[in-house]
PDB file of C-alpha atoms in Angstrom:
ATOM      1  CA  UNK O 136     190.458  39.346 -19.711  1.00 89.00           C
ATOM      2  CA  UNK O 137     192.497  36.333 -19.022  1.00 95.00           C
ATOM      3  CA  UNK O 138     196.036  35.859 -19.653  1.00 97.00           C
ATOM      4  CA  UNK O 139     197.731  32.264 -20.855  1.00 97.00           C
ATOM      5  CA  UNK O 140     201.798  31.213 -21.496  1.00 96.00           C
ATOM      6  CA  UNK O 141     202.687  29.599 -24.278  1.00 96.00           C
ATOM      7  CA  UNK O 142     205.695  27.689 -24.269  1.00 93.00           C
ATOM      8  CA  UNK O 143     206.117  26.054 -27.484  1.00 93.00           C
ATOM      9  CA  UNK O 144     209.005  26.169 -29.826  1.00 92.00           C
ATOM     10  CA  UNK O 145     207.894  25.528 -33.333  1.00 92.00           C
ATOM     11  CA  UNK O 146     206.745  29.139 -34.787  1.00 94.00           C
ATOM     12  CA  UNK O 147     203.453  28.166 -36.763  1.00 95.00           C
ATOM     13  CA  UNK O 148     202.515  26.294 -33.646  1.00 94.00           C
ATOM     14  CA  UNK O 149     203.011  29.606 -31.179  1.00 96.00           C
ATOM     15  CA  UNK O 150     200.515  31.569 -34.385  1.00 97.00           C
ATOM     16  CA  UNK O 151     198.150  29.346 -34.607  1.00 97.00           C
ATOM     17  CA  UNK O 152     197.853  28.876 -30.191  1.00 97.00           C
ATOM     18  CA  UNK O 153     198.305  32.612 -30.566  1.00 97.00           C
ATOM     19  CA  UNK O 154     194.898  33.498 -32.889  1.00 98.00           C
ATOM     20  CA  UNK O 155     192.923  30.734 -31.069  1.00 97.00           C
ATOM     21  CA  UNK O 156     193.555  32.141 -27.827  1.00 97.00           C
ATOM     22  CA  UNK O 157     192.594  35.794 -28.745  1.00 97.00           C
ATOM     23  CA  UNK O 158     189.346  34.727 -30.062  1.00 97.00           C
ATOM     24  CA  UNK O 159     188.446  33.246 -27.089  1.00 96.00           C
ATOM     25  CA  UNK O 160     189.323  36.502 -24.825  1.00 96.00           C
ATOM     26  CA  UNK O 161     193.017  35.778 -23.766  1.00 97.00           C
ATOM     27  CA  UNK O 162     195.786  37.668 -23.672  1.00 97.00           C
ATOM     28  CA  UNK O 163     198.929  35.273 -24.333  1.00 97.00           C
ATOM     29  CA  UNK O 164     202.787  35.419 -23.685  1.00 98.00           C
ATOM     30  CA  UNK O 165     204.672  33.318 -26.371  1.00 97.00           C
ATOM     31  CA  UNK O 166     207.626  32.026 -25.655  1.00 95.00           C
ATOM     32  CA  UNK O 167     209.945  29.181 -26.718  1.00 93.00           C
ATOM     33  CA  UNK O 168     211.977  28.019 -24.519  1.00 90.00           C
ATOM     34  CA  UNK O 169     211.663  26.332 -20.934  1.00 87.00           C
ATOM     35  CA  UNK O 170     213.773  28.656 -19.143  1.00 89.00           C
ATOM     36  CA  UNK O 171     211.891  31.859 -20.671  1.00 92.00           C
ATOM     37  CA  UNK O 172     209.090  30.357 -19.306  1.00 91.00           C
ATOM     38  CA  UNK O 173     209.615  29.331 -16.286  1.00 90.00           C
ATOM     39  CA  UNK O 174     210.755  32.737 -15.852  1.00 92.00           C
ATOM     40  CA  UNK O 175     207.590  34.356 -16.945  1.00 94.00           C
ATOM     41  CA  UNK O 176     205.818  32.086 -14.842  1.00 93.00           C
ATOM     42  CA  UNK O 177     207.453  32.763 -11.573  1.00 91.00           C
ATOM     43  CA  UNK O 178     207.150  36.884 -12.089  1.00 91.00           C
ATOM     44  CA  UNK O 179     203.790  37.464 -13.971  1.00 90.00           C
ATOM     45  CA  UNK O 180     200.086  36.292 -12.572  1.00 92.00           C
ATOM     46  CA  UNK O 181     199.109  33.987 -15.432  1.00 95.00           C
ATOM     47  CA  UNK O 182     195.760  32.244 -15.966  1.00 95.00           C
ATOM     48  CA  UNK O 183     197.288  29.181 -17.227  1.00 95.00           C
ATOM     49  CA  UNK O 184     200.083  27.787 -18.557  1.00 93.00           C
ATOM     50  CA  UNK O 185     200.353  25.774 -22.219  1.00 93.00           C
ATOM     51  CA  UNK O 186     203.392  23.702 -22.774  1.00 88.00           C
ATOM     52  CA  UNK O 187     204.750  21.437 -25.603  1.00 87.00           C
ATOM     53  CA  UNK O 188     206.568  18.512 -23.719  1.00 81.00           C
ATOM     54  CA  UNK O 189     209.715  17.979 -25.974  1.00 81.00           C
ATOM     55  CA  UNK O 190     211.274  21.952 -25.816  1.00 81.00           C
ATOM     56  CA  UNK O 191     214.520  22.782 -27.293  1.00 82.00           C
ATOM     57  CA  UNK O 192     216.171  23.320 -24.350  1.00 80.00           C
ATOM     58  CA  UNK O 193     214.359  20.476 -21.637  1.00 75.00           C
ATOM     59  CA  UNK O 194     212.299  18.160 -21.290  1.00 71.00           C
ATOM     60  CA  UNK O 195     208.607  18.804 -20.029  1.00 68.00           C
ATOM     61  CA  UNK O 196     208.811  17.210 -16.930  1.00 72.00           C
ATOM     62  CA  UNK O 197     211.751  19.285 -15.931  1.00 75.00           C
ATOM     63  CA  UNK O 198     209.831  22.820 -16.736  1.00 74.00           C
ATOM     64  CA  UNK O 199     206.702  21.014 -14.823  1.00 76.00           C
ATOM     65  CA  UNK O 200     209.044  19.709 -11.670  1.00 76.00           C
ATOM     66  CA  UNK O 201     210.667  22.936 -11.570  1.00 77.00           C
ATOM     67  CA  UNK O 202     207.122  24.739 -11.776  1.00 81.00           C
ATOM     68  CA  UNK O 203     206.055  22.816  -8.694  1.00 80.00           C
ATOM     69  CA  UNK O 204     209.161  23.067  -7.005  1.00 78.00           C
ATOM     70  CA  UNK O 205     208.889  26.902  -7.310  1.00 82.00           C
ATOM     71  CA  UNK O 206     205.521  27.087  -6.099  1.00 85.00           C
ATOM     72  CA  UNK O 207     203.910  28.283  -9.134  1.00 87.00           C
ATOM     73  CA  UNK O 208     200.158  27.519  -8.385  1.00 88.00           C
ATOM     74  CA  UNK O 209     199.081  28.324 -12.116  1.00 90.00           C
ATOM     75  CA  UNK O 210     197.490  25.810 -13.610  1.00 90.00           C
ATOM     76  CA  UNK O 211     199.289  23.751 -16.702  1.00 88.00           C
ATOM     77  CA  UNK O 212     198.440  21.396 -19.170  1.00 88.00           C
ATOM     78  CA  UNK O 213     200.595  19.894 -21.869  1.00 85.00           C
ATOM     79  CA  UNK O 214     199.600  19.684 -26.015  1.00 85.00           C
ATOM     80  CA  UNK O 215     202.017  17.383 -27.210  1.00 79.00           C
ATOM     81  CA  UNK O 216     203.112  14.784 -30.310  1.00 73.00           C
ATOM     82  CA  UNK O 217     204.542  12.067 -27.592  1.00 68.00           C
ATOM     83  CA  UNK O 218     201.371  11.557 -25.052  1.00 62.00           C
ATOM     84  CA  UNK O 219     202.998   7.824 -24.832  1.00 61.00           C
ATOM     85  CA  UNK O 220     205.958   8.974 -24.043  1.00 59.00           C
ATOM     86  CA  UNK O 221     204.886  10.654 -20.798  1.00 60.00           C
ATOM     87  CA  UNK O 222     203.374   9.671 -17.253  1.00 62.00           C
ATOM     88  CA  UNK O 223     202.936  13.124 -15.693  1.00 65.00           C
ATOM     89  CA  UNK O 224     200.007  14.098 -13.255  1.00 69.00           C
ATOM     90  CA  UNK O 225     198.938  17.245 -14.833  1.00 72.00           C
ATOM     91  CA  UNK O 226     196.099  17.051 -17.874  1.00 70.00           C
ATOM     92  CA  UNK O 227     198.083  16.061 -21.341  1.00 76.00           C
ATOM     93  CA  UNK O 228     196.742  16.055 -24.375  1.00 83.00           C
ATOM     94  CA  UNK O 229     197.503  14.997 -27.813  1.00 82.00           C
ATOM     95  CA  UNK O 230     198.739  16.860 -31.461  1.00 85.00           C
ATOM     96  CA  UNK O 231     197.170  17.521 -33.815  1.00 88.00           C
ATOM     97  CA  UNK O 232     194.863  19.161 -31.836  1.00 91.00           C
ATOM     98  CA  UNK O 233     191.434  20.561 -33.015  1.00 93.00           C
ATOM     99  CA  UNK O 234     190.376  24.121 -32.077  1.00 95.00           C
ATOM    100  CA  UNK O 235     187.318  22.874 -30.530  1.00 95.00           C
ATOM    101  CA  UNK O 236     188.902  20.734 -28.637  1.00 92.00           C
ATOM    102  CA  UNK O 237     191.732  23.261 -27.273  1.00 93.00           C
ATOM    103  CA  UNK O 238     188.527  25.925 -26.514  1.00 94.00           C
ATOM    104  CA  UNK O 239     187.103  23.262 -24.496  1.00 93.00           C
ATOM    105  CA  UNK O 240     190.358  22.463 -22.674  1.00 90.00           C
ATOM    106  CA  UNK O 241     191.392  25.666 -21.713  1.00 93.00           C
ATOM    107  CA  UNK O 242     187.947  27.513 -21.031  1.00 91.00           C
ATOM    108  CA  UNK O 243     187.265  24.083 -18.701  1.00 90.00           C
ATOM    109  CA  UNK O 244     190.418  24.996 -16.886  1.00 85.00           C
ATOM    110  CA  UNK O 245     189.875  28.691 -16.138  1.00 84.00           C
ATOM    111  CA  UNK O 246     186.258  28.742 -15.102  1.00 73.00           C
TER     112      UNK O 246
END
């Protein structure tokens, strides 16, 4: 079974992402802080990391930068309501996102 690490501070979105990932055959770990995401990403093998860009303890830019510095090779995608605020060299998608688009993105990056 494929695995995903989701960093999302919105409780409702956490549940939605977990359900959507489960439906396409993914086990998921859901965290609400960037620091917890980084800790798990360093110690567990994931097929993909999905992160919100605005987290309570740091920006997605910081998180993405730290994953690169630490040599974490897991593909990262960002889903944010503030896509126009960022210019990163990783795939970014705008909220709200429909389930069909979410599934397409995840499966594209994990095949």
